[in-house]
Coordinates of C-alpha atoms and ligand atoms in Angstrom, one line a residue:
X1 CA -2.1 -12.3 21.6
X2 CA -0.8 -8.9 20.5
X3 CA -3.4 -6.8 18.7
X4 CA -2.5 -5.1 15.4
X5 CA -4.7 -2.4 13.9
X6 CA -4.6 -2.5 10.1
X7 CA -5.7 0.6 8.3
X8 CA -6.9 1.2 4.7
X9 CA -7.5 -2.5 4.1
X10 CA -9.0 -4.1 1.1
X11 CA -10.3 -7.7 0.5
X12 CA -6.9 -8.8 -0.9
X13 CA -5.1 -7.6 2.3
X14 CA -7.6 -9.6 4.4
X15 CA -7.0 -12.7 2.3
X16 CA -3.2 -12.6 2.3
X17 CA -2.7 -11.6 5.9
X18 CA -5.3 -14.1 7.2
X19 CA -3.5 -16.8 5.2
X20 CA -0.1 -16.2 6.9
X21 CA -1.1 -14.9 10.3
X22 CA -0.8 -17.2 13.3
X23 CA 0.4 -15.0 16.1
X24 CA -1.7 -11.9 16.1
X25 CA -5.2 -10.6 16.7
X26 CA -5.6 -8.5 13.6
X27 CA -8.2 -5.7 13.5
X28 CA -8.9 -4.9 9.8
X29 CA -10.2 -1.3 9.2
X30 CA -11.2 0.0 5.8
X31 CA -10.5 3.6 6.9
X32 CA -7.3 5.3 6.1
X33 CA -5.1 6.2 9.1
X34 CA -5.4 9.9 9.8
X35 CA -6.2 12.1 12.8
X36 CA -9.9 11.2 12.7
X37 CA -9.3 7.4 12.7
X38 CA -6.1 6.9 14.6
X39 CA -8.1 6.3 17.9
X40 CA -9.2 3.0 16.4
X41 CA -5.8 1.7 17.3
X42 CA -6.5 1.9 21.1
X43 CA -5.1 -1.1 22.8
X44 CA -3.0 -2.2 19.8
X45 CA 0.8 -2.1 20.4
X46 CA 1.2 -2.3 16.6
X47 CA -0.4 -0.4 13.7
X48 CA -0.1 -1.5 10.1
X49 CA -0.4 1.2 7.4
X50 CA -0.2 1.6 3.7
X51 CA 0.9 4.1 1.0
X52 CA -2.0 6.7 1.3
X53 CA -2.3 6.7 5.1
X54 CA -1.2 10.1 6.5
X55 CA 1.1 9.5 9.4
X56 CA 1.7 13.1 10.5
X57 CA 2.6 14.4 13.9
X58 CA -1.0 14.5 15.1
X59 CA -1.5 10.8 14.2
X60 CA 1.8 9.9 15.8
X61 CA 0.7 11.6 19.1
X62 CA -2.7 9.8 19.1
X63 CA -1.0 6.4 18.4
X64 CA 1.5 7.0 21.3
X65 CA -1.3 8.0 23.7
X66 CA -3.2 4.8 22.7
X67 CA -0.1 2.6 23.5
X68 CA 1.1 2.0 20.0
X69 CA 4.9 1.4 19.8
X70 CA 5.3 -0.2 16.4
X71 CA 4.3 1.1 13.0
X72 CA 4.4 -1.6 10.3
X73 CA 4.4 -0.3 6.8
X74 CA 3.1 -2.9 4.4
X75 CA 4.9 -1.2 1.5
X76 CA 8.4 0.0 0.5
X77 CA 7.9 3.8 0.4
X78 CA 7.5 5.8 3.6
X79 CA 7.2 9.4 2.3
X80 CA 3.8 9.6 4.0
X81 CA 5.3 9.5 7.5
X82 CA 6.6 12.5 9.5
X83 CA 9.9 10.6 10.2
X84 CA 11.5 13.4 12.2
X85 CA 8.6 13.6 14.5
X86 CA 8.3 9.8 14.8
X87 CA 11.9 9.4 15.9
X88 CA 12.1 8.0 19.4
X89 CA 8.3 7.6 19.5
X90 CA 7.6 4.7 17.1
X91 CA 9.6 1.9 15.7
X92 CA 8.9 1.9 12.0
X93 CA 9.5 -1.3 10.0
X94 CA 8.7 -1.7 6.3
X95 CA 8.8 -4.2 3.4
X96 CA 11.8 -3.0 1.4
X97 CA 11.3 -5.3 -1.5
X98 CA 8.4 -7.6 -2.2
X99 CA 8.4 -8.0 -5.9
X100 CA 10.4 -5.6 -8.0
X101 CA 9.1 -7.7 -10.9
X102 CA 5.5 -6.7 -10.2
X103 CA 6.2 -3.0 -10.5
X104 CA 8.7 -3.2 -13.4
X105 CA 6.4 -5.4 -15.4
X106 CA 3.5 -3.0 -14.8
X107 CA 5.7 -0.1 -16.1
X108 CA 6.3 -2.1 -19.3
X109 CA 2.6 -2.9 -19.5
X110 CA 1.8 0.8 -19.5
X111 CA 4.4 1.4 -22.2
X112 CA 3.0 -1.4 -24.4
X113 CA -0.6 -0.3 -24.0
X114 CA 0.2 3.4 -24.8
X115 CA 2.5 2.6 -27.7
X116 CA 0.3 0.0 -29.4
X117 CA -3.0 1.6 -28.3
X118 CA -4.3 -1.6 -26.9
X119 CA -6.8 0.3 -24.7
X120 CA -8.4 1.7 -27.8
X121 CA -8.4 -1.5 -29.8
X122 CA -10.0 -3.4 -26.9
X123 CA -12.9 -1.0 -26.9
X124 CA -13.2 -1.0 -30.7
X125 CA -13.4 -4.8 -31.1
X126 CA -15.9 -5.2 -28.3
X127 CA -18.1 -3.0 -30.5
X128 CA -17.3 -5.1 -33.6
X129 CA -15.2 -2.1 -34.9
X130 CA -12.2 -3.8 -36.5
X131 CA -10.7 -0.7 -38.0
X132 CA -7.0 -0.2 -37.2
X133 CA -6.9 3.4 -38.3
X134 CA -5.0 5.6 -35.8
X135 CA -3.5 2.7 -33.9
X136 CA 0.1 3.0 -35.4
X137 CA 2.8 2.6 -32.8
X138 CA 6.6 2.3 -33.1
X139 CA 9.1 -0.5 -32.5
X140 CA 10.6 -0.3 -29.0
X141 CA 13.7 -2.1 -30.4
X142 CA 16.5 0.4 -30.9
X143 CA 14.7 3.2 -28.9
X144 CA 16.2 4.7 -25.7
X145 CA 14.8 4.1 -22.3
X146 CA 15.8 6.6 -19.6
X147 CA 15.6 5.1 -16.1
X148 CA 15.6 7.5 -13.1
X149 CA 16.6 5.4 -10.1
X150 CA 18.4 2.1 -10.6
X151 CA 17.6 0.3 -7.3
X152 CA 15.7 -3.0 -7.2
X153 CA 12.8 -2.0 -9.5
X154 CA 14.9 0.1 -11.8
X155 CA 17.3 -2.8 -12.4
X156 CA 14.5 -5.3 -13.2
X157 CA 13.0 -2.7 -15.5
X158 CA 16.4 -2.2 -17.3
X159 CA 16.6 -5.9 -17.9
X160 CA 13.0 -5.9 -19.3
X161 CA 13.9 -3.0 -21.7
X162 CA 17.1 -4.7 -22.7
X163 CA 15.0 -7.8 -23.6
X164 CA 13.1 -5.5 -26.0
X165 CA 16.4 -4.4 -27.6
X166 CA 16.3 -0.9 -26.2
X167 CA 19.3 1.3 -25.4
X168 CA 19.5 2.4 -21.8
X169 CA 20.4 5.7 -20.1
X170 CA 20.2 5.9 -16.3
X171 CA 20.5 8.5 -13.6
X172 CA 21.0 7.8 -9.9
X173 CA 23.0 9.7 -7.2
X174 CA 24.3 6.3 -6.1
X175 CA 25.1 4.6 -9.4
X176 CA 25.6 0.9 -9.5
X177 CA 28.6 0.8 -11.8
X178 CA 29.0 -3.0 -11.6
X179 CA 25.4 -3.5 -12.8
X180 CA 25.9 -0.9 -15.5
X181 CA 29.1 -2.5 -16.8
X182 CA 27.4 -5.9 -16.8
X183 CA 24.4 -4.7 -18.7
X184 CA 26.3 -2.4 -20.9
X185 CA 24.6 1.0 -20.2
X186 CA 25.8 4.3 -19.0
X187 CA 24.8 6.7 -16.2
X188 CA 24.2 10.2 -17.5
X189 CA 22.9 13.5 -15.9
X190 CA 19.2 13.8 -15.5
X191 CA 19.2 16.6 -18.0
X192 CA 20.8 14.4 -20.7
X193 CA 18.4 11.6 -19.8
X194 CA 15.4 13.8 -20.3
X195 CA 16.7 15.2 -23.6
X196 CA 17.7 11.9 -25.2
X197 CA 15.2 9.3 -24.0
X198 CA 12.2 8.1 -25.9
X199 CA 10.7 6.5 -22.8
X200 CA 11.4 7.9 -19.4
X201 CA 10.5 5.7 -16.4
X202 CA 10.7 6.8 -12.8
X203 CA 12.0 4.3 -10.2
X204 CA 13.3 6.6 -7.5
X205 CA 11.7 7.2 -4.1
X206 CA 9.9 10.5 -3.3
X207 CA 12.4 12.7 -1.3
X208 CA 12.9 16.4 -1.1
X209 CA 15.4 16.1 -4.0
X210 CA 13.1 14.1 -6.3
X211 CA 9.8 16.0 -5.6
X212 CA 8.7 17.3 -9.0
X213 CA 11.7 15.9 -10.7
X214 CA 9.4 16.0 -13.7
X215 CA 8.5 19.7 -14.0
X216 CA 7.9 22.4 -16.5
X217 CA 11.6 22.6 -17.2
X218 CA 12.4 18.9 -17.6
X219 CA 9.2 18.4 -19.7
X220 CA 10.5 21.1 -22.0
X221 CA 13.7 19.2 -22.4
X222 CA 12.0 16.0 -23.5
X223 CA 11.6 14.8 -27.1
X224 CA 8.3 15.4 -28.7
X225 CA 7.8 11.6 -29.1
X226 CA 8.7 10.9 -25.4
X227 CA 6.6 8.8 -23.1
X228 CA 6.7 9.5 -19.3
X229 CA 6.0 6.5 -17.1
X230 CA 5.5 6.8 -13.3
X231 CA 5.1 3.8 -11.2
X232 CA 6.9 5.3 -8.2
X233 CA 5.2 8.2 -6.4
X234 CA 2.8 10.8 -7.7
X235 CA 4.6 13.9 -6.4
X236 CA 7.6 13.0 -8.6
X237 CA 5.6 14.7 -11.4
X238 CA 4.2 18.2 -11.4
X239 CA 0.8 17.1 -12.8
X240 CA -0.2 20.6 -14.0
X241 CA 3.0 20.9 -15.9
X242 CA 2.5 17.4 -17.4
X243 CA -1.0 18.3 -18.4
X244 CA 0.2 21.4 -20.2
X245 CA 3.0 19.5 -22.0
X246 CA 0.4 16.9 -23.2
X247 CA -2.1 19.5 -24.3
X248 CA 0.6 21.4 -26.2
X249 CA 1.8 18.2 -27.7
X250 CA 5.3 18.7 -26.4
X251 CA 5.5 15.1 -25.3
X252 CA 3.6 12.1 -26.7
X253 CA 2.1 10.1 -23.8
X254 CA 2.0 9.4 -20.1
X255 CA 1.4 6.2 -18.2
X256 CA 0.7 6.9 -14.5
X257 CA 0.2 4.3 -11.8
X258 CA 0.5 7.1 -9.2
X259 CA -0.8 10.6 -9.0
X260 CA 0.1 13.4 -6.7
X261 CA -3.4 13.9 -5.4
X262 CA -4.4 10.2 -5.4
X263 CA -5.2 9.8 -1.7
X264 CA -8.9 10.4 -1.8
X265 CA -9.4 8.8 -5.2
X266 CA -7.2 5.8 -5.8
X267 CA -8.2 2.4 -4.4
X268 CA -11.9 3.7 -4.2
X269 CA -14.8 3.2 -6.5
X270 CA -15.7 6.8 -7.3
X271 CA -17.6 5.8 -10.5
X272 CA -20.8 7.4 -9.2
X273 CA -19.2 10.7 -8.2
X274 CA -18.3 14.0 -9.9
X275 CA -14.5 14.1 -9.5
X276 CA -13.6 17.6 -8.5
X277 CA -9.9 17.3 -9.4
X278 CA -9.7 19.0 -12.8
X279 CA -6.2 18.0 -13.6
X280 CA -7.0 14.3 -13.0
X281 CA -10.3 14.6 -15.0
X282 CA -8.4 16.1 -18.0
X283 CA -5.6 13.5 -17.8
X284 CA -8.1 10.7 -17.6
X285 CA -9.9 12.0 -20.7
X286 CA -6.8 12.0 -22.9
X287 CA -6.3 9.2 -25.4
X288 CA -2.6 9.2 -24.9
X289 CA -2.8 8.9 -21.1
X290 CA -3.3 5.7 -19.2
X291 CA -3.9 5.9 -15.5
X292 CA -3.9 2.8 -13.2
X293 CA -4.8 3.1 -9.6
X294 CA -1.5 2.4 -7.8
X295 CA -1.8 -1.2 -8.7
X296 CA 1.8 -1.9 -9.9
X297 CA 2.5 -4.0 -6.8
X298 CA -0.6 -6.1 -7.2
X299 CA 0.5 -9.6 -7.9
X300 CA 0.0 -12.8 -6.0
X301 CA 3.7 -13.1 -5.3
X302 CA 3.9 -9.5 -4.0
X303 CA 0.9 -9.8 -1.7
X304 CA 2.3 -13.0 -0.2
X305 CA 5.6 -11.5 0.3
X306 CA 4.1 -8.3 1.8
X307 CA 2.1 -10.4 4.3
X308 CA 5.0 -12.6 5.3
X309 CA 7.6 -9.9 5.7
X310 CA 5.2 -7.6 7.6
X311 CA 4.3 -10.4 10.0
X312 CA 7.9 -11.4 10.5
X313 CA 8.8 -7.7 11.2
X314 CA 6.1 -7.8 13.9
X315 CA 7.6 -11.1 15.2
X316 CA 11.0 -9.5 15.5
X317 CA 9.7 -6.5 17.4
X318 CA 7.6 -8.6 19.8
X319 CA 10.4 -11.0 20.4
X320 CA 12.3 -8.1 22.0
X321 CA 14.8 -7.4 19.3
X322 CA 16.1 -3.9 19.0
X323 CA 18.0 -4.0 15.7
X324 CA 16.0 -4.5 12.6
X325 CA 17.1 -5.0 9.0
X326 CA 13.8 -3.4 7.7
X327 CA 13.8 -0.3 9.9
X328 CA 12.9 2.9 8.2
X329 CA 15.8 5.3 8.7
X330 CA 15.2 9.1 8.8
X331 CA 18.2 10.1 6.8
X332 CA 17.0 8.8 3.4
Ligands
NAI1 P1 15.3 1.2 -4.1 O1 15.5 1.8 -2.8 O2 15.8 -0.2 -4.3 O3 15.8 2.1 -5.3 C1 15.6 3.4 -5.4 C2 16.8 4.0 -6.2 O4 16.5 5.4 -6.4 C3 18.1 4.0 -5.4 O5 19.1 3.4 -6.2 C4 18.4 5.4 -5.1 O6 19.8 5.7 -5.1 C5 17.7 6.1 -6.3 N1 17.5 7.5 -6.1 C6 17.4 8.2 -5.0 N2 17.3 9.6 -5.2 C7 17.4 9.7 -6.6 C8 17.4 10.8 -7.5 N3 17.4 12.0 -7.0 N4 17.5 10.5 -8.8 C9 17.6 9.3 -9.3 N5 17.6 8.2 -8.5 C10 17.5 8.4 -7.2 O7 13.7 1.2 -4.3 P2 12.8 0.3 -5.2 O8 12.4 -0.9 -4.5 O9 13.4 0.1 -6.6 O10 11.5 1.2 -5.4 C11 11.5 2.4 -6.1 C12 10.2 3.2 -5.8 O11 9.1 2.5 -6.3 C13 9.8 3.2 -4.3 O12 10.5 4.3 -3.6 C14 8.4 3.5 -4.3 O13 8.1 4.8 -4.3 C15 8.0 2.9 -5.6 N6 7.1 1.7 -5.5 C16 5.8 1.8 -6.2 C17 5.0 0.7 -6.1 C18 3.6 0.7 -6.8 O14 2.8 -0.2 -6.6 N7 3.4 1.6 -7.7 C19 5.3 -0.5 -5.3 C20 6.6 -0.5 -4.7 C21 7.5 0.6 -4.8

């Protein structure tokens, strides 16, 4: 049986992969993959990693020295891999889509919570405080949602927003005109999208072009009542600029499932620690900010799909195939 070393695993990974695995000897490690832990892969021809593992050149060298040929990403994004360095050294396969619904629905959950202040009323009523002062929201119906990135998740999110009766503006360097015509929305420049949207939701990957797509300048273009929602990758937003915009009341709210410095914090119980990230601490403390811990993907359906596709990626590799539909390509 081929051995696969799984890094950064949680109980839900163990459950879903154990349920679907028949062919592999899986070693589940809780540690993240980094230069200090990469040696755990010794003897494993395949390694399975997740969003906050750091697959840099040092890690790639250690994996290769230990006999690893295949890197299985049990996620869609791969911005945490030094792709250039990995070329010719590792075959990298991913799960391009597991449930666009999971992520898009979570984005809408953040909007609804922030707008109708459900996080506040939940705490109030648990303390028998039935006052509704300060909980006023607005109708989403008739408002404008600006969607950056109209791939699989962005498209589902557009359909959800349309269900709420919202107008749609979208930006994407590879626009899907057929989908836009069918759903009746237009592609606009990112500048126009920032200036005219009431809700801005990020559904593009993290690339050199999208890093800090939300920055001091774009935040200054936004409406005062705008919400910014990020369920994609933390580094799409300059968090310090976001914090300034929120403090100066230049935008209304932020819903963040990802954060640029999330690696040491997200997915961990840090409730007993002093968090030494001031930006994160201040964001967490704000009534108009909701942070979830990179959980947008976390549905039963998505976990099953991640396990099945990851294992079938491994099957393809170990059956001797050399062409893979789910191969990560460096040019993206
Ligand atoms: P996708 O590849 O189907 O769509 C991404 C879209 O973004 C494409 O249409 C692409 O042309 C567009 N894009 C690229 N550069 C852009 C730019 N500069 N401006 C605007 N659009 C741009 O990807 P999918 O499946 O929709 O996922 C989107 C992102 O969601 C992933 O890259 C990942 O970072 C994130 N994600 C987050 C999860 C979570 O749990 N929070 C789970 C899964 C994905």
